[in-house]
Amino acid sequence: MTIIHHTDAPAEATGEAPTTLTLAGALGRAIGDALAEDPSVVVFGEDVGPLGGVFRVTDGLNARFGDERVWDSPLAEAGIVGTAIGMAMNGMRPVVELQFDAFSYPAFEQITSHLAKMRNRTRGAVQLPIVIRIPYAGGIGGVEHHSDSSEAYWTHTPGLTVVTPSNPIDAYWMLRQAIASDDPVIFLEPKSRYWTKDAVPLDHAPAPLDRARVIRTGTDVTLMAYGPTVKTALDAAALAELEDLSIEVIDLRTLSPFDDATVNASVRKTSRAAIIHEAAQFGGYGAEVAARVTERNFFHLAAPLLRIAGFDVPYPSPKLEEFYLPTAERVLNALDTWEW
Amino acid sequence: MSDHDVARPGAEPIRLIDERGDAAPLQRAPGFAMPDAGILLDLYRRMVLARRFDVQVSALTRQGRLATYPSALGQEACEIAAAAALADGDWLFPTYRDSIALLARGVRPVEILSFFRGDWHSGFDPASYCIAPQTTPLATQALHAVGFAMAAKLRGETTATLTFLGDGATSEGDAHEAFNFAGVWQTPTVFVVQNNGYAISVPFARQSRARTLADKAIGYGMPGHFVDGNDVAAMYAVIADALERARAGGGPTMIEGLTYRMEAHTNSDDPSRYRADEEVERWRAADPIARLEAYLVTDGILTPELQGEIGHEAERLAASTRDAMNEAPHLDPLELFDHVYATPRAALAEQRGFLADELAASHAPQASTAGASTADEGRTA
Ligand SMILES: Cc1ncc(C[n+]2csc(CCOP(=O)(O)OP(=O)(O)O)c2C)c(N)n1
């Protein structure tokens, strides 16, 4: 069993030594590089200016680029997204932050009714190259409204691209690619992983924005994860190895579009698949993945696709979240329910 | 004058021409002057054309040729004053109600009506007219107008934006956020609130407790003006002044035009359930076109010949609007997939192929899939 390094291409191909960054630091670095390269990039949102965002992702950018490139907006999520839409209609590439997952809901209408539809509505005449950064998911002891996983709302909306990095390298490169994209991108940042560190090669992109990645090879089970649950999936695979069960782990990276090719190839090899996410199970993203993967690979599957997800309850209070969040043990117990 | 020392709107609407067509007393419009004769004549001509268009489209809707049409009959003064006051490079952010403002800015009837006929959501290219697509979710477009203006301001351009809101729409959160962002960012944005008395069936008294909607401007730190919305001269003077101020870096303005919707909300509405005939008749006496016409005729600016010419032009517009409805709509089912993403998606290509096969198998005339493989996914717009 091999653990594949995060980068697809070897670092020595690039000449420059990779910089060690946290996931949050890599995001800030990506925004800073985009601001430096493209004068049409602007950054605004609540507290993103001098404070650098509540997670310090935009730390130092206001000082470096000034109030006309990076500034604090009034406290209003529909306002942030709605004005970003107008700015993008007038030639800018806004990168905006909605402070916490559940606080993106006041902007729901602007995102689903306008951001996602403007290109379609105008027969391609108006495009909205906007990135909406949303720190999401739990595991940091946040109180109510600070730990939701909202991906199903966004992936259900045609017109949006929805991605989530799980490590600093992807954080840097996926954000660079999201800012460069002419489509609106919902960029979900797993806040429990903000402090993960890794060496980030800053001079070549490891994988395009629409590609999932096999991050650990295995032969018995394909385990799909994204954002905060990638670590859980890798932990489960390590535990399973002790029991001689070989788990292949796929970091989906891009939730919409879904990378069918990478997933199908793995599932056809292993013939068993499971998906793990933090959001409630019912009507969740895992339901789409289960249906989709089953439709395309039914005759290659030895068992029904499993979902290891949050319970169908509101995200719990900090002292109870350990009972809610899917764990490596829960993954293994779920796999045990298959008739092997 | 300090930043926050902005004028409070009066309790009586600003007026330049009264309901009988006489010049209103000077104190009704402090600081605003009567537009010159050429402008008044142009406003008159555009209002006549707009009304003829509106009447024609309502008739076509009753015949079932359009899915729906929100008429602006009676609101011509607000709509036309705004369209006429905008400079070529300024942008308009309209709602479903504002088709005649689009017409007055040069959008072809067929391009306007594609939205209401149901062939495509926006039938015109926004950039070629400097007009955003008409929005249906209330007040959402006001934020787009503020963002657009902000981008212009950041680049040091003199573009201003103007957005229309209904009285009902001012109750929405997005309206508040737009007013507030515009105030804080000092964007070159003019908000024109058309208070036409009702939000579908809900009367103004159940919408807001504010004395006037223009009063709200004070809370956002911007000037507000309460204007007779059936007096096109006053609406033009106030809007033109606000746009000029915006372009000169003076920030946003809120303008309430007090007007009335003479027709139903849309063809599917029954106004007799919520308003009395007497009320409608009272407003008929305040008609914006008749009023200006009386003023111009008295002053000898509008001659019978000119009136005849404008009448003919209106009939030609009505005929071309009817003809536009006879033009075959541009309907290509495969175009469903063409403008969803800039970056092509395999899943959409697959679904497009599915529909193409289905069309090929059916005997419908649209089954021709010529050009089907040339979806413009990926083109830069
Ligand atoms: C967010 C939202 N809620 C409800 C509606 C349904 N609706 C369409 S028009 C309308 C009334 C709007 O009234 P007003 O803002 O006064 O504008 P008017 O139609 O009178 O021009 C309503 C409730 C909508 N379009 N958008």
PDB file of N, CA and C in Angstrom, chain A residues 111 114-119 127-132 158-162 178 181-187 256, chain B residues 340-342 345:
ATOM      1  N   ILE A 111     -27.046  34.339  -4.380  1.00  0.00           N
ATOM      2  CA  ILE A 111     -26.201  33.282  -4.943  1.00  0.00           C
ATOM      3  C   ILE A 111     -26.995  32.405  -5.909  1.00  0.00           C
ATOM      4  N   HIS A 114     -29.163  34.834  -8.747  1.00  0.00           N
ATOM      5  CA  HIS A 114     -28.441  35.755  -9.633  1.00  0.00           C
ATOM      6  C   HIS A 114     -27.037  35.292  -9.982  1.00  0.00           C
ATOM      7  N   LEU A 115     -26.229  35.028  -8.955  1.00  0.00           N
ATOM      8  CA  LEU A 115     -24.849  34.629  -9.236  1.00  0.00           C
ATOM      9  C   LEU A 115     -24.823  33.403 -10.158  1.00  0.00           C
ATOM     10  N   ALA A 116     -25.635  32.421  -9.841  1.00  0.00           N
ATOM     11  CA  ALA A 116     -25.603  31.170 -10.587  1.00  0.00           C
ATOM     12  C   ALA A 116     -26.253  31.293 -11.966  1.00  0.00           C
ATOM     13  N   LYS A 117     -27.138  32.256 -12.128  1.00  0.00           N
ATOM     14  CA  LYS A 117     -27.962  32.274 -13.342  1.00  0.00           C
ATOM     15  C   LYS A 117     -27.622  33.354 -14.356  1.00  0.00           C
ATOM     16  N   MET A 118     -26.771  34.297 -14.000  1.00  0.00           N
ATOM     17  CA  MET A 118     -26.599  35.457 -14.876  1.00  0.00           C
ATOM     18  C   MET A 118     -26.101  35.086 -16.273  1.00  0.00           C
ATOM     19  N   ARG A 119     -25.144  34.183 -16.342  1.00  0.00           N
ATOM     20  CA  ARG A 119     -24.643  33.768 -17.663  1.00  0.00           C
ATOM     21  C   ARG A 119     -25.775  33.156 -18.478  1.00  0.00           C
ATOM     22  N   GLN A 127     -20.774  37.344 -17.770  1.00  0.00           N
ATOM     23  CA  GLN A 127     -20.220  36.305 -16.911  1.00  0.00           C
ATOM     24  C   GLN A 127     -19.784  36.916 -15.592  1.00  0.00           C
ATOM     25  N   LEU A 128     -19.799  36.091 -14.566  1.00  0.00           N
ATOM     26  CA  LEU A 128     -19.526  36.592 -13.227  1.00  0.00           C
ATOM     27  C   LEU A 128     -18.352  35.833 -12.600  1.00  0.00           C
ATOM     28  N   PRO A 129     -17.136  36.300 -12.852  1.00  0.00           N
ATOM     29  CA  PRO A 129     -15.969  35.621 -12.276  1.00  0.00           C
ATOM     30  C   PRO A 129     -15.777  36.008 -10.812  1.00  0.00           C
ATOM     31  N   ILE A 130     -16.586  35.415  -9.953  1.00  0.00           N
ATOM     32  CA  ILE A 130     -16.589  35.768  -8.528  1.00  0.00           C
ATOM     33  C   ILE A 130     -16.225  34.534  -7.719  1.00  0.00           C
ATOM     34  N   VAL A 131     -15.390  34.710  -6.703  1.00  0.00           N
ATOM     35  CA  VAL A 131     -15.129  33.613  -5.764  1.00  0.00           C
ATOM     36  C   VAL A 131     -15.764  33.984  -4.431  1.00  0.00           C
ATOM     37  N   ILE A 132     -16.601  33.090  -3.913  1.00  0.00           N
ATOM     38  CA  ILE A 132     -17.161  33.289  -2.578  1.00  0.00           C
ATOM     39  C   ILE A 132     -16.489  32.302  -1.644  1.00  0.00           C
ATOM     40  N   PRO A 158     -27.385  24.707 -10.419  1.00  0.00           N
ATOM     41  CA  PRO A 158     -26.650  24.771 -11.692  1.00  0.00           C
ATOM     42  C   PRO A 158     -26.079  26.168 -11.907  1.00  0.00           C
ATOM     43  N   GLY A 159     -24.901  26.218 -12.448  1.00  0.00           N
ATOM     44  CA  GLY A 159     -24.253  27.501 -12.700  1.00  0.00           C
ATOM     45  C   GLY A 159     -23.112  27.779 -11.748  1.00  0.00           C
ATOM     46  N   LEU A 160     -23.095  27.060 -10.628  1.00  0.00           N
ATOM     47  CA  LEU A 160     -22.022  27.258  -9.656  1.00  0.00           C
ATOM     48  C   LEU A 160     -20.979  26.150  -9.781  1.00  0.00           C
ATOM     49  N   THR A 161     -19.743  26.509  -9.517  1.00  0.00           N
ATOM     50  CA  THR A 161     -18.692  25.521  -9.330  1.00  0.00           C
ATOM     51  C   THR A 161     -18.422  25.489  -7.829  1.00  0.00           C
ATOM     52  N   VAL A 162     -18.355  24.288  -7.255  1.00  0.00           N
ATOM     53  CA  VAL A 162     -18.186  24.180  -5.809  1.00  0.00           C
ATOM     54  C   VAL A 162     -16.969  23.310  -5.520  1.00  0.00           C
ATOM     55  N   ALA A 178      -9.562  29.159  -8.966  1.00  0.00           N
ATOM     56  CA  ALA A 178     -10.928  29.658  -8.779  1.00  0.00           C
ATOM     57  C   ALA A 178     -10.995  31.144  -9.147  1.00  0.00           C
ATOM     58  N   SER A 181     -10.964  31.571 -12.817  1.00  0.00           N
ATOM     59  CA  SER A 181     -12.103  30.987 -13.542  1.00  0.00           C
ATOM     60  C   SER A 181     -13.123  32.053 -13.923  1.00  0.00           C
ATOM     61  N   ASP A 182     -13.702  31.928 -15.114  1.00  0.00           N
ATOM     62  CA  ASP A 182     -14.753  32.861 -15.538  1.00  0.00           C
ATOM     63  C   ASP A 182     -16.117  32.459 -14.989  1.00  0.00           C
ATOM     64  N   ASP A 183     -16.188  31.348 -14.284  1.00  0.00           N
ATOM     65  CA  ASP A 183     -17.436  30.938 -13.637  1.00  0.00           C
ATOM     66  C   ASP A 183     -17.406  31.312 -12.165  1.00  0.00           C
ATOM     67  N   PRO A 184     -18.588  31.559 -11.576  1.00  0.00           N
ATOM     68  CA  PRO A 184     -18.605  31.790 -10.132  1.00  0.00           C
ATOM     69  C   PRO A 184     -18.232  30.514  -9.377  1.00  0.00           C
ATOM     70  N   VAL A 185     -17.399  30.667  -8.361  1.00  0.00           N
ATOM     71  CA  VAL A 185     -16.930  29.505  -7.598  1.00  0.00           C
ATOM     72  C   VAL A 185     -17.283  29.691  -6.122  1.00  0.00           C
ATOM     73  N   ILE A 186     -17.941  28.683  -5.562  1.00  0.00           N
ATOM     74  CA  ILE A 186     -18.127  28.641  -4.112  1.00  0.00           C
ATOM     75  C   ILE A 186     -16.934  27.873  -3.563  1.00  0.00           C
ATOM     76  N   PHE A 187     -16.134  28.553  -2.777  1.00  0.00           N
ATOM     77  CA  PHE A 187     -14.883  27.986  -2.292  1.00  0.00           C
ATOM     78  C   PHE A 187     -15.040  27.679  -0.807  1.00  0.00           C
ATOM     79  N   SER A 256     -18.689  20.045  -7.418  1.00  0.00           N
ATOM     80  CA  SER A 256     -19.428  20.294  -8.651  1.00  0.00           C
ATOM     81  C   SER A 256     -18.540  21.109  -9.560  1.00  0.00           C
TER      82      SER A 256
ATOM     83  N   VAL B 340     -24.496  27.724 -19.450  1.00  0.00           N
ATOM     84  CA  VAL B 340     -24.543  27.486 -18.005  1.00  0.00           C
ATOM     85  C   VAL B 340     -23.181  27.765 -17.369  1.00  0.00           C
ATOM     86  N   TYR B 341     -22.133  27.311 -18.036  1.00  0.00           N
ATOM     87  CA  TYR B 341     -20.772  27.502 -17.515  1.00  0.00           C
ATOM     88  C   TYR B 341     -19.845  28.006 -18.615  1.00  0.00           C
ATOM     89  N   ALA B 342     -18.839  28.772 -18.222  1.00  0.00           N
ATOM     90  CA  ALA B 342     -17.785  29.157 -19.159  1.00  0.00           C
ATOM     91  C   ALA B 342     -16.877  27.960 -19.418  1.00  0.00           C
ATOM     92  N   ARG B 345     -18.519  21.304 -19.229  1.00  0.00           N
ATOM     93  CA  ARG B 345     -18.710  20.212 -18.272  1.00  0.00           C
ATOM     94  C   ARG B 345     -19.137  18.954 -18.998  1.00  0.00           C
TER      95      ARG B 345
END
